[in-house]
Amino acid sequence: MTTEKTTPRGLTYHDAGVASGEDACIGALLGHIRRTLSFRRGPGEPVLPLGYYANVLRVGELGIAIGTDGVGTKVLVAQQLEKYDTIGIDCVAMNANDILCAGAEPVAMVDYLAVPALEPVLLEQLAIGLARGAELAGISLPGGEIAQLGPIIQGVHPERAFDLAGTCVGLVPVDQVLVGQDIQPGEAVIGLASSGIHSNGLALARHVFFGAAGWTADRPVPELGRSIGEELLEPTRIYVREVMALLRAGLDIKALFHITGEGFFNLTRTQRPVGFHLDSLPAPPPVFRLIQELGHVAPAEMYRVYNMGVGFCLALPEARVDRALAIAAAHNVPAQRIGTVTDDPDRTITLAQPGLVGRAGVFRPA
Amino acid sequence: MTTEKTTPRGLTYHDAGVASGEDACIGALLGHIRRTLSFRRGPGEPVLPLGYYANVLRVGELGIAIGTDGVGTKVLVAQQLEKYDTIGIDCVAMNANDILCAGAEPVAMVDYLAVPALEPVLLEQLAIGLARGAELAGISLPGGEIAQLGPIIQGVHPERAFDLAGTCVGLVPVDQVLVGQDIQPGEAVIGLASSGIHSNGLALARHVFFGAAGWTADRPVPELGRSIGEELLEPTRIYVREVMALLRAGLDIKALFHITGEGFFNLTRTQRPVGFHLDSLPAPPPVFRLIQELGHVAPAEMYRVYNMGVGFCLALPEARVDRALAIAAAHNVPAQRIGTVTDDPDRTITLAQPGLVGRAGVFRPA
């Protein structure tokens, strides 16, 4: 069973070592890209290695966070439903949430839209979503690119095919850049609820529902209270307001994690090598149970690919948990303490509830 | 005959008015995107409207220039030749040259690479070009995204299909942002030589050579001294070093123009509405003559789509021309005075040598 990945460079090139075949595939690429980190010295030089959610460019005491991401094959679900006015929210979400993880406040995103031909209705609908996402994230869309690439871009609805990606920049004082450099064993991990599948693992989900199970996108699913297509197209939650409130509250937050294409292995993206023991994960929302059951997908795979109901995590001292949860509640985002940072240079992730232990990108039954 | 375009938002939404059908196609989109310019106030707010080569985000006195662009269907030529180690240079060039046009110094680029599947040899070759481009531009590549989009990305070499885009950021004091706000009739226009077709108009060129004429990419062309594929794949020139030297030389430069998908209509991208009389354009390099002759393409179309040998222009006072040309020569980039800024609120572009007059995106015989 294939799974889609949108692989940030160097994602698993941690101290924990190289895991999957994908990492081997991009190893040579990374070598060349890594060399360029020294090509710019002085104002604008990058302060982080590859592999975090965003890099940060230093200009005096100012840090300019920058990261890029796309919405992946979620565009195909939009085409199946012929509904294009929310996928732009996903594009903003995937990018702005990554910028937050550096401790930065997103300020602007440029988008890259590739289409076979200019189709005014499609373009306007996509722009509606992008603008709504920008509003939710409190950022501008100061520019963008529409590339007409007839021989390159295809989709399930040929006249409405597209690819959509973005690059977000944010601001953070350089001395406040967060990459888990001070994360401590014993600290707490808080999980903020996802709005659903977000923008990762859509290839597997589409394979399960529309391939293996033979469903159509408009099939109503009682457990979901809507069609499977509508569920899969639910926009990725934008965490900017709540996370900025948390960052500004002086909670001594140590690390921030957008739970994307590597599922809970995103927690290994800390400068300081630590492990995580998650003993209070929420019950997975119905869409994930459906994927797992219909597709006979192993829990180890589910927790490697999906957010399983937790779209964003933060690590902070135990004593700050209550206040953090109160701030999340004030922003109407369901949140709970989901576990604890552990002392583990091998970066083991233990999930008590499904009973999984993972290292180097692979979960196994505990 | 179709032409590829990579249309920067609002390109022809100047005072001169709306021109082509493409602009009508993106009009509704632009309305939604334009609204977002006010969504961010304070640090990081954009200082320019849509439609310039790059926008600039203000953080105190610092301006962060940001722009995004892709290499378009030039990727298909790379696939025809099975040569992938230079297209990354084009990606850096298209982006870094745009940032220069705001008067900013490019400092970093993130790239977005979409592929059907991870193919290590392709990825490494692409990275070699990206790194070489970064070196030439003096920028870092602090991050990037590799999206695996099997159902979306296709090409002429199915296993080596890809799409490649980037987002570049640069730095410029806000009070030195250049958008042609002070450009004056009577000032001179200098043109810097292109290295060839660059990364625009490849769809038309491919149609002419590989469609209409039935050539193969490896066909040797005596006039070019190499195969047609090699000629079309020649990397886009990166103008960073020479243009930064020009900007730093105190030449009172008024406007900078990257000659991209709108050919010489790029000259209309000035805040102050002026016209241009170009009476000393260099003879078009052979590749353009070949496209024109083999494809029976009208000169009006050639000068609308292609750089015709002039990849970058700058406007500056007549008295500074000699010094500017000396600086270009010191950087080994062929340059010449190609014409004059005229007093024309309708933004007419006159090309004396081919005998064309253009307004609102359309050239006609003079």
mmCIF file with all atom_site columns, N, CA and C in Angstrom, chain B residues 310-364:
data_model
loop_
_atom_site.group_PDB
_atom_site.id
_atom_site.type_symbol
_atom_site.label_atom_id
_atom_site.label_alt_id
_atom_site.label_comp_id
_atom_site.label_asym_id
_atom_site.label_entity_id
_atom_site.label_seq_id
_atom_site.pdbx_PDB_ins_code
_atom_site.Cartn_x
_atom_site.Cartn_y
_atom_site.Cartn_z
_atom_site.occupancy
_atom_site.B_iso_or_equiv
_atom_site.pdbx_formal_charge
_atom_site.auth_seq_id
_atom_site.auth_comp_id
_atom_site.auth_asym_id
_atom_site.auth_atom_id
_atom_site.pdbx_PDB_model_num
ATOM 1   N N  . VAL B 1 310 ? 17.884 40.171 -24.489 1.00 0.00 ? 310 VAL B N  1
ATOM 2   C CA . VAL B 1 310 ? 18.033 41.137 -23.385 1.00 0.00 ? 310 VAL B CA 1
ATOM 3   C C  . VAL B 1 310 ? 17.279 40.594 -22.170 1.00 0.00 ? 310 VAL B C  1
ATOM 4   N N  . GLY B 1 311 ? 18.000 40.084 -21.187 1.00 0.00 ? 311 GLY B N  1
ATOM 5   C CA . GLY B 1 311 ? 17.351 39.395 -20.081 1.00 0.00 ? 311 GLY B CA 1
ATOM 6   C C  . GLY B 1 311 ? 17.022 40.258 -18.890 1.00 0.00 ? 311 GLY B C  1
ATOM 7   N N  . PHE B 1 312 ? 17.649 41.424 -18.831 1.00 0.00 ? 312 PHE B N  1
ATOM 8   C CA . PHE B 1 312 ? 17.464 42.284 -17.659 1.00 0.00 ? 312 PHE B CA 1
ATOM 9   C C  . PHE B 1 312 ? 17.715 43.717 -18.098 1.00 0.00 ? 312 PHE B C  1
ATOM 10  N N  . CYS B 1 313 ? 16.889 44.631 -17.638 1.00 0.00 ? 313 CYS B N  1
ATOM 11  C CA . CYS B 1 313 ? 17.051 46.040 -17.999 1.00 0.00 ? 313 CYS B CA 1
ATOM 12  C C  . CYS B 1 313 ? 17.081 46.912 -16.752 1.00 0.00 ? 313 CYS B C  1
ATOM 13  N N  . LEU B 1 314 ? 17.716 48.063 -16.889 1.00 0.00 ? 314 LEU B N  1
ATOM 14  C CA . LEU B 1 314 ? 17.619 49.044 -15.819 1.00 0.00 ? 314 LEU B CA 1
ATOM 15  C C  . LEU B 1 314 ? 17.506 50.438 -16.411 1.00 0.00 ? 314 LEU B C  1
ATOM 16  N N  . ALA B 1 315 ? 16.797 51.281 -15.698 1.00 0.00 ? 315 ALA B N  1
ATOM 17  C CA . ALA B 1 315 ? 16.632 52.672 -16.115 1.00 0.00 ? 315 ALA B CA 1
ATOM 18  C C  . ALA B 1 315 ? 17.401 53.557 -15.153 1.00 0.00 ? 315 ALA B C  1
ATOM 19  N N  . LEU B 1 316 ? 18.128 54.515 -15.709 1.00 0.00 ? 316 LEU B N  1
ATOM 20  C CA . LEU B 1 316 ? 18.945 55.397 -14.883 1.00 0.00 ? 316 LEU B CA 1
ATOM 21  C C  . LEU B 1 316 ? 19.249 56.676 -15.659 1.00 0.00 ? 316 LEU B C  1
ATOM 22  N N  . PRO B 1 317 ? 19.714 57.705 -14.980 1.00 0.00 ? 317 PRO B N  1
ATOM 23  C CA . PRO B 1 317 ? 19.999 58.953 -15.690 1.00 0.00 ? 317 PRO B CA 1
ATOM 24  C C  . PRO B 1 317 ? 21.056 58.748 -16.772 1.00 0.00 ? 317 PRO B C  1
ATOM 25  N N  . GLU B 1 318 ? 20.892 59.465 -17.860 1.00 0.00 ? 318 GLU B N  1
ATOM 26  C CA . GLU B 1 318 ? 21.799 59.377 -18.999 1.00 0.00 ? 318 GLU B CA 1
ATOM 27  C C  . GLU B 1 318 ? 23.262 59.521 -18.566 1.00 0.00 ? 318 GLU B C  1
ATOM 28  N N  . ALA B 1 319 ? 23.495 60.405 -17.614 1.00 0.00 ? 319 ALA B N  1
ATOM 29  C CA . ALA B 1 319 ? 24.876 60.701 -17.207 1.00 0.00 ? 319 ALA B CA 1
ATOM 30  C C  . ALA B 1 319 ? 25.562 59.520 -16.529 1.00 0.00 ? 319 ALA B C  1
ATOM 31  N N  . ARG B 1 320 ? 24.761 58.531 -16.111 1.00 0.00 ? 320 ARG B N  1
ATOM 32  C CA . ARG B 1 320 ? 25.359 57.391 -15.406 1.00 0.00 ? 320 ARG B CA 1
ATOM 33  C C  . ARG B 1 320 ? 25.562 56.169 -16.306 1.00 0.00 ? 320 ARG B C  1
ATOM 34  N N  . VAL B 1 321 ? 25.194 56.314 -17.567 1.00 0.00 ? 321 VAL B N  1
ATOM 35  C CA . VAL B 1 321 ? 25.231 55.153 -18.462 1.00 0.00 ? 321 VAL B CA 1
ATOM 36  C C  . VAL B 1 321 ? 26.641 54.579 -18.601 1.00 0.00 ? 321 VAL B C  1
ATOM 37  N N  . ASP B 1 322 ? 27.609 55.434 -18.833 1.00 0.00 ? 322 ASP B N  1
ATOM 38  C CA . ASP B 1 322 ? 28.957 54.920 -19.083 1.00 0.00 ? 322 ASP B CA 1
ATOM 39  C C  . ASP B 1 322 ? 29.486 54.138 -17.889 1.00 0.00 ? 322 ASP B C  1
ATOM 40  N N  . ARG B 1 323 ? 29.223 54.687 -16.697 1.00 0.00 ? 323 ARG B N  1
ATOM 41  C CA . ARG B 1 323 ? 29.730 53.978 -15.518 1.00 0.00 ? 323 ARG B CA 1
ATOM 42  C C  . ARG B 1 323 ? 29.008 52.647 -15.339 1.00 0.00 ? 323 ARG B C  1
ATOM 43  N N  . ALA B 1 324 ? 27.718 52.656 -15.623 1.00 0.00 ? 324 ALA B N  1
ATOM 44  C CA . ALA B 1 324 ? 26.961 51.407 -15.506 1.00 0.00 ? 324 ALA B CA 1
ATOM 45  C C  . ALA B 1 324 ? 27.488 50.362 -16.488 1.00 0.00 ? 324 ALA B C  1
ATOM 46  N N  . LEU B 1 325 ? 27.759 50.788 -17.703 1.00 0.00 ? 325 LEU B N  1
ATOM 47  C CA . LEU B 1 325 ? 28.259 49.839 -18.701 1.00 0.00 ? 325 LEU B CA 1
ATOM 48  C C  . LEU B 1 325 ? 29.640 49.305 -18.314 1.00 0.00 ? 325 LEU B C  1
ATOM 49  N N  . ALA B 1 326 ? 30.434 50.157 -17.684 1.00 0.00 ? 326 ALA B N  1
ATOM 50  C CA . ALA B 1 326 ? 31.757 49.707 -17.242 1.00 0.00 ? 326 ALA B CA 1
ATOM 51  C C  . ALA B 1 326 ? 31.634 48.646 -16.150 1.00 0.00 ? 326 ALA B C  1
ATOM 52  N N  . ILE B 1 327 ? 30.676 48.849 -15.262 1.00 0.00 ? 327 ILE B N  1
ATOM 53  C CA . ILE B 1 327 ? 30.469 47.860 -14.189 1.00 0.00 ? 327 ILE B CA 1
ATOM 54  C C  . ILE B 1 327 ? 29.980 46.538 -14.776 1.00 0.00 ? 327 ILE B C  1
ATOM 55  N N  . ALA B 1 328 ? 29.063 46.620 -15.736 1.00 0.00 ? 328 ALA B N  1
ATOM 56  C CA . ALA B 1 328 ? 28.587 45.388 -16.381 1.00 0.00 ? 328 ALA B CA 1
ATOM 57  C C  . ALA B 1 328 ? 29.749 44.675 -17.069 1.00 0.00 ? 328 ALA B C  1
ATOM 58  N N  . ALA B 1 329 ? 30.576 45.446 -17.750 1.00 0.00 ? 329 ALA B N  1
ATOM 59  C CA . ALA B 1 329 ? 31.721 44.848 -18.445 1.00 0.00 ? 329 ALA B CA 1
ATOM 60  C C  . ALA B 1 329 ? 32.666 44.177 -17.454 1.00 0.00 ? 329 ALA B C  1
ATOM 61  N N  . ALA B 1 330 ? 32.852 44.824 -16.303 1.00 0.00 ? 330 ALA B N  1
ATOM 62  C CA . ALA B 1 330 ? 33.729 44.243 -15.287 1.00 0.00 ? 330 ALA B CA 1
ATOM 63  C C  . ALA B 1 330 ? 33.180 42.916 -14.781 1.00 0.00 ? 330 ALA B C  1
ATOM 64  N N  . HIS B 1 331 ? 31.866 42.718 -14.913 1.00 0.00 ? 331 HIS B N  1
ATOM 65  C CA . HIS B 1 331 ? 31.250 41.451 -14.513 1.00 0.00 ? 331 HIS B CA 1
ATOM 66  C C  . HIS B 1 331 ? 31.039 40.515 -15.709 1.00 0.00 ? 331 HIS B C  1
ATOM 67  N N  . ASN B 1 332 ? 31.646 40.886 -16.826 1.00 0.00 ? 332 ASN B N  1
ATOM 68  C CA . ASN B 1 332 ? 31.599 40.023 -18.012 1.00 0.00 ? 332 ASN B CA 1
ATOM 69  C C  . ASN B 1 332 ? 30.200 39.755 -18.523 1.00 0.00 ? 332 ASN B C  1
ATOM 70  N N  . VAL B 1 333 ? 29.301 40.704 -18.325 1.00 0.00 ? 333 VAL B N  1
ATOM 71  C CA . VAL B 1 333 ? 27.978 40.538 -18.908 1.00 0.00 ? 333 VAL B CA 1
ATOM 72  C C  . VAL B 1 333 ? 27.816 41.579 -20.022 1.00 0.00 ? 333 VAL B C  1
ATOM 73  N N  . PRO B 1 334 ? 27.606 41.116 -21.257 1.00 0.00 ? 334 PRO B N  1
ATOM 74  C CA . PRO B 1 334 ? 27.412 42.070 -22.352 1.00 0.00 ? 334 PRO B CA 1
ATOM 75  C C  . PRO B 1 334 ? 26.241 42.994 -22.036 1.00 0.00 ? 334 PRO B C  1
ATOM 76  N N  . ALA B 1 335 ? 26.447 44.279 -22.235 1.00 0.00 ? 335 ALA B N  1
ATOM 77  C CA . ALA B 1 335 ? 25.415 45.262 -21.908 1.00 0.00 ? 335 ALA B CA 1
ATOM 78  C C  . ALA B 1 335 ? 25.501 46.420 -22.886 1.00 0.00 ? 335 ALA B C  1
ATOM 79  N N  . GLN B 1 336 ? 24.402 47.063 -23.126 1.00 0.00 ? 336 GLN B N  1
ATOM 80  C CA . GLN B 1 336 ? 24.420 48.252 -23.967 1.00 0.00 ? 336 GLN B CA 1
ATOM 81  C C  . GLN B 1 336 ? 23.229 49.137 -23.635 1.00 0.00 ? 336 GLN B C  1
ATOM 82  N N  . ARG B 1 337 ? 23.373 50.400 -23.990 1.00 0.00 ? 337 ARG B N  1
ATOM 83  C CA . ARG B 1 337 ? 22.257 51.327 -23.872 1.00 0.00 ? 337 ARG B CA 1
ATOM 84  C C  . ARG B 1 337 ? 21.278 50.959 -24.973 1.00 0.00 ? 337 ARG B C  1
ATOM 85  N N  . ILE B 1 338 ? 20.044 50.621 -24.602 1.00 0.00 ? 338 ILE B N  1
ATOM 86  C CA . ILE B 1 338 ? 19.099 50.151 -25.622 1.00 0.00 ? 338 ILE B CA 1
ATOM 87  C C  . ILE B 1 338 ? 17.996 51.161 -25.917 1.00 0.00 ? 338 ILE B C  1
ATOM 88  N N  . GLY B 1 339 ? 17.883 52.214 -25.127 1.00 0.00 ? 339 GLY B N  1
ATOM 89  C CA . GLY B 1 339 ? 16.816 53.163 -25.427 1.00 0.00 ? 339 GLY B CA 1
ATOM 90  C C  . GLY B 1 339 ? 16.602 54.166 -24.321 1.00 0.00 ? 339 GLY B C  1
ATOM 91  N N  . THR B 1 340 ? 15.423 54.765 -24.358 1.00 0.00 ? 340 THR B N  1
ATOM 92  C CA . THR B 1 340 ? 15.132 55.938 -23.536 1.00 0.00 ? 340 THR B CA 1
ATOM 93  C C  . THR B 1 340 ? 13.732 55.833 -22.939 1.00 0.00 ? 340 THR B C  1
ATOM 94  N N  . VAL B 1 341 ? 13.591 56.366 -21.744 1.00 0.00 ? 341 VAL B N  1
ATOM 95  C CA . VAL B 1 341 ? 12.285 56.481 -21.107 1.00 0.00 ? 341 VAL B CA 1
ATOM 96  C C  . VAL B 1 341 ? 11.548 57.661 -21.750 1.00 0.00 ? 341 VAL B C  1
ATOM 97  N N  . THR B 1 342 ? 10.274 57.465 -22.048 1.00 0.00 ? 342 THR B N  1
ATOM 98  C CA . THR B 1 342 ? 9.502  58.547 -22.678 1.00 0.00 ? 342 THR B CA 1
ATOM 99  C C  . THR B 1 342 ? 8.353  58.990 -21.777 1.00 0.00 ? 342 THR B C  1
ATOM 100 N N  . ASP B 1 343 ? 7.883  60.184 -22.051 1.00 0.00 ? 343 ASP B N  1
ATOM 101 C CA . ASP B 1 343 ? 6.774  60.751 -21.276 1.00 0.00 ? 343 ASP B CA 1
ATOM 102 C C  . ASP B 1 343 ? 5.471  60.235 -21.887 1.00 0.00 ? 343 ASP B C  1
ATOM 103 N N  . ASP B 1 344 ? 4.916  59.187 -21.293 1.00 0.00 ? 344 ASP B N  1
ATOM 104 C CA . ASP B 1 344 ? 3.729  58.585 -21.896 1.00 0.00 ? 344 ASP B CA 1
ATOM 105 C C  . ASP B 1 344 ? 2.897  57.860 -20.850 1.00 0.00 ? 344 ASP B C  1
ATOM 106 N N  . PRO B 1 345 ? 1.834  58.493 -20.368 1.00 0.00 ? 345 PRO B N  1
ATOM 107 C CA . PRO B 1 345 ? 0.997  57.851 -19.348 1.00 0.00 ? 345 PRO B CA 1
ATOM 108 C C  . PRO B 1 345 ? 0.331  56.572 -19.856 1.00 0.00 ? 345 PRO B C  1
ATOM 109 N N  . ASP B 1 346 ? 0.312  56.366 -21.176 1.00 0.00 ? 346 ASP B N  1
ATOM 110 C CA . ASP B 1 346 ? -0.267 55.138 -21.726 1.00 0.00 ? 346 ASP B CA 1
ATOM 111 C C  . ASP B 1 346 ? 0.733  53.995 -21.802 1.00 0.00 ? 346 ASP B C  1
ATOM 112 N N  . ARG B 1 347 ? 1.963  54.250 -21.360 1.00 0.00 ? 347 ARG B N  1
ATOM 113 C CA . ARG B 1 347 ? 2.983  53.206 -21.275 1.00 0.00 ? 347 ARG B CA 1
ATOM 114 C C  . ARG B 1 347 ? 3.277  52.542 -22.622 1.00 0.00 ? 347 ARG B C  1
ATOM 115 N N  . THR B 1 348 ? 3.353  53.329 -23.662 1.00 0.00 ? 348 THR B N  1
ATOM 116 C CA . THR B 1 348 ? 3.670  52.766 -24.977 1.00 0.00 ? 348 THR B CA 1
ATOM 117 C C  . THR B 1 348 ? 5.128  52.298 -25.030 1.00 0.00 ? 348 THR B C  1
ATOM 118 N N  . ILE B 1 349 ? 5.331  51.120 -25.606 1.00 0.00 ? 349 ILE B N  1
ATOM 119 C CA . ILE B 1 349 ? 6.681  50.595 -25.835 1.00 0.00 ? 349 ILE B CA 1
ATOM 120 C C  . ILE B 1 349 ? 6.927  50.647 -27.337 1.00 0.00 ? 349 ILE B C  1
ATOM 121 N N  . THR B 1 350 ? 7.934  51.399 -27.747 1.00 0.00 ? 350 THR B N  1
ATOM 122 C CA . THR B 1 350 ? 8.281  51.453 -29.165 1.00 0.00 ? 350 THR B CA 1
ATOM 123 C C  . THR B 1 350 ? 9.608  50.738 -29.377 1.00 0.00 ? 350 THR B C  1
ATOM 124 N N  . LEU B 1 351 ? 9.615  49.803 -30.320 1.00 0.00 ? 351 LEU B N  1
ATOM 125 C CA . LEU B 1 351 ? 10.840 49.079 -30.648 1.00 0.00 ? 351 LEU B CA 1
ATOM 126 C C  . LEU B 1 351 ? 11.235 49.501 -32.060 1.00 0.00 ? 351 LEU B C  1
ATOM 127 N N  . ALA B 1 352 ? 12.214 50.394 -32.156 1.00 0.00 ? 352 ALA B N  1
ATOM 128 C CA . ALA B 1 352 ? 12.554 50.982 -33.454 1.00 0.00 ? 352 ALA B CA 1
ATOM 129 C C  . ALA B 1 352 ? 13.029 49.924 -34.441 1.00 0.00 ? 352 ALA B C  1
ATOM 130 N N  . GLN B 1 353 ? 13.878 49.018 -33.973 1.00 0.00 ? 353 GLN B N  1
ATOM 131 C CA . GLN B 1 353 ? 14.517 48.106 -34.910 1.00 0.00 ? 353 GLN B CA 1
ATOM 132 C C  . GLN B 1 353 ? 13.548 47.089 -35.538 1.00 0.00 ? 353 GLN B C  1
ATOM 133 N N  . PRO B 1 354 ? 12.829 46.296 -34.758 1.00 0.00 ? 354 PRO B N  1
ATOM 134 C CA . PRO B 1 354 ? 11.856 45.463 -35.472 1.00 0.00 ? 354 PRO B CA 1
ATOM 135 C C  . PRO B 1 354 ? 10.681 46.284 -35.990 1.00 0.00 ? 354 PRO B C  1
ATOM 136 N N  . GLY B 1 355 ? 10.573 47.534 -35.544 1.00 0.00 ? 355 GLY B N  1
ATOM 137 C CA . GLY B 1 355 ? 9.471  48.370 -36.043 1.00 0.00 ? 355 GLY B CA 1
ATOM 138 C C  . GLY B 1 355 ? 8.137  47.998 -35.435 1.00 0.00 ? 355 GLY B C  1
ATOM 139 N N  . LEU B 1 356 ? 8.074  47.992 -34.103 1.00 0.00 ? 356 LEU B N  1
ATOM 140 C CA . LEU B 1 356 ? 6.847  47.624 -33.403 1.00 0.00 ? 356 LEU B CA 1
ATOM 141 C C  . LEU B 1 356 ? 6.468  48.707 -32.405 1.00 0.00 ? 356 LEU B C  1
ATOM 142 N N  . VAL B 1 357 ? 5.184  48.876 -32.238 1.00 0.00 ? 357 VAL B N  1
ATOM 143 C CA . VAL B 1 357 ? 4.683  49.751 -31.183 1.00 0.00 ? 357 VAL B CA 1
ATOM 144 C C  . VAL B 1 357 ? 3.703  48.934 -30.364 1.00 0.00 ? 357 VAL B C  1
ATOM 145 N N  . GLY B 1 358 ? 3.838  48.999 -29.033 1.00 0.00 ? 358 GLY B N  1
ATOM 146 C CA . GLY B 1 358 ? 2.985  48.169 -28.192 1.00 0.00 ? 358 GLY B CA 1
ATOM 147 C C  . GLY B 1 358 ? 2.361  48.933 -27.059 1.00 0.00 ? 358 GLY B C  1
ATOM 148 N N  . ARG B 1 359 ? 1.153  48.533 -26.750 1.00 0.00 ? 359 ARG B N  1
ATOM 149 C CA . ARG B 1 359 ? 0.439  49.055 -25.574 1.00 0.00 ? 359 ARG B CA 1
ATOM 150 C C  . ARG B 1 359 ? -0.414 47.944 -25.019 1.00 0.00 ? 359 ARG B C  1
ATOM 151 N N  . ALA B 1 360 ? -0.562 47.932 -23.669 1.00 0.00 ? 360 ALA B N  1
ATOM 152 C CA . ALA B 1 360 ? -1.470 47.010 -23.001 1.00 0.00 ? 360 ALA B CA 1
ATOM 153 C C  . ALA B 1 360 ? -1.248 45.561 -23.449 1.00 0.00 ? 360 ALA B C  1
ATOM 154 N N  . GLY B 1 361 ? 0.028  45.198 -23.594 1.00 0.00 ? 361 GLY B N  1
ATOM 155 C CA . GLY B 1 361 ? 0.338  43.794 -23.844 1.00 0.00 ? 361 GLY B CA 1
ATOM 156 C C  . GLY B 1 361 ? 0.278  43.351 -25.281 1.00 0.00 ? 361 GLY B C  1
ATOM 157 N N  . VAL B 1 362 ? 0.074  44.272 -26.224 1.00 0.00 ? 362 VAL B N  1
ATOM 158 C CA . VAL B 1 362 ? -0.021 43.886 -27.638 1.00 0.00 ? 362 VAL B CA 1
ATOM 159 C C  . VAL B 1 362 ? 0.897  44.772 -28.473 1.00 0.00 ? 362 VAL B C  1
ATOM 160 N N  . PHE B 1 363 ? 1.791  44.127 -29.227 1.00 0.00 ? 363 PHE B N  1
ATOM 161 C CA . PHE B 1 363 ? 2.626  44.871 -30.181 1.00 0.00 ? 363 PHE B CA 1
ATOM 162 C C  . PHE B 1 363 ? 1.964  44.872 -31.553 1.00 0.00 ? 363 PHE B C  1
ATOM 163 N N  . ARG B 1 364 ? 2.137  45.989 -32.263 1.00 0.00 ? 364 ARG B N  1
ATOM 164 C CA . ARG B 1 364 ? 1.673  46.082 -33.652 1.00 0.00 ? 364 ARG B CA 1
ATOM 165 C C  . ARG B 1 364 ? 2.792  46.703 -34.486 1.00 0.00 ? 364 ARG B C  1
#
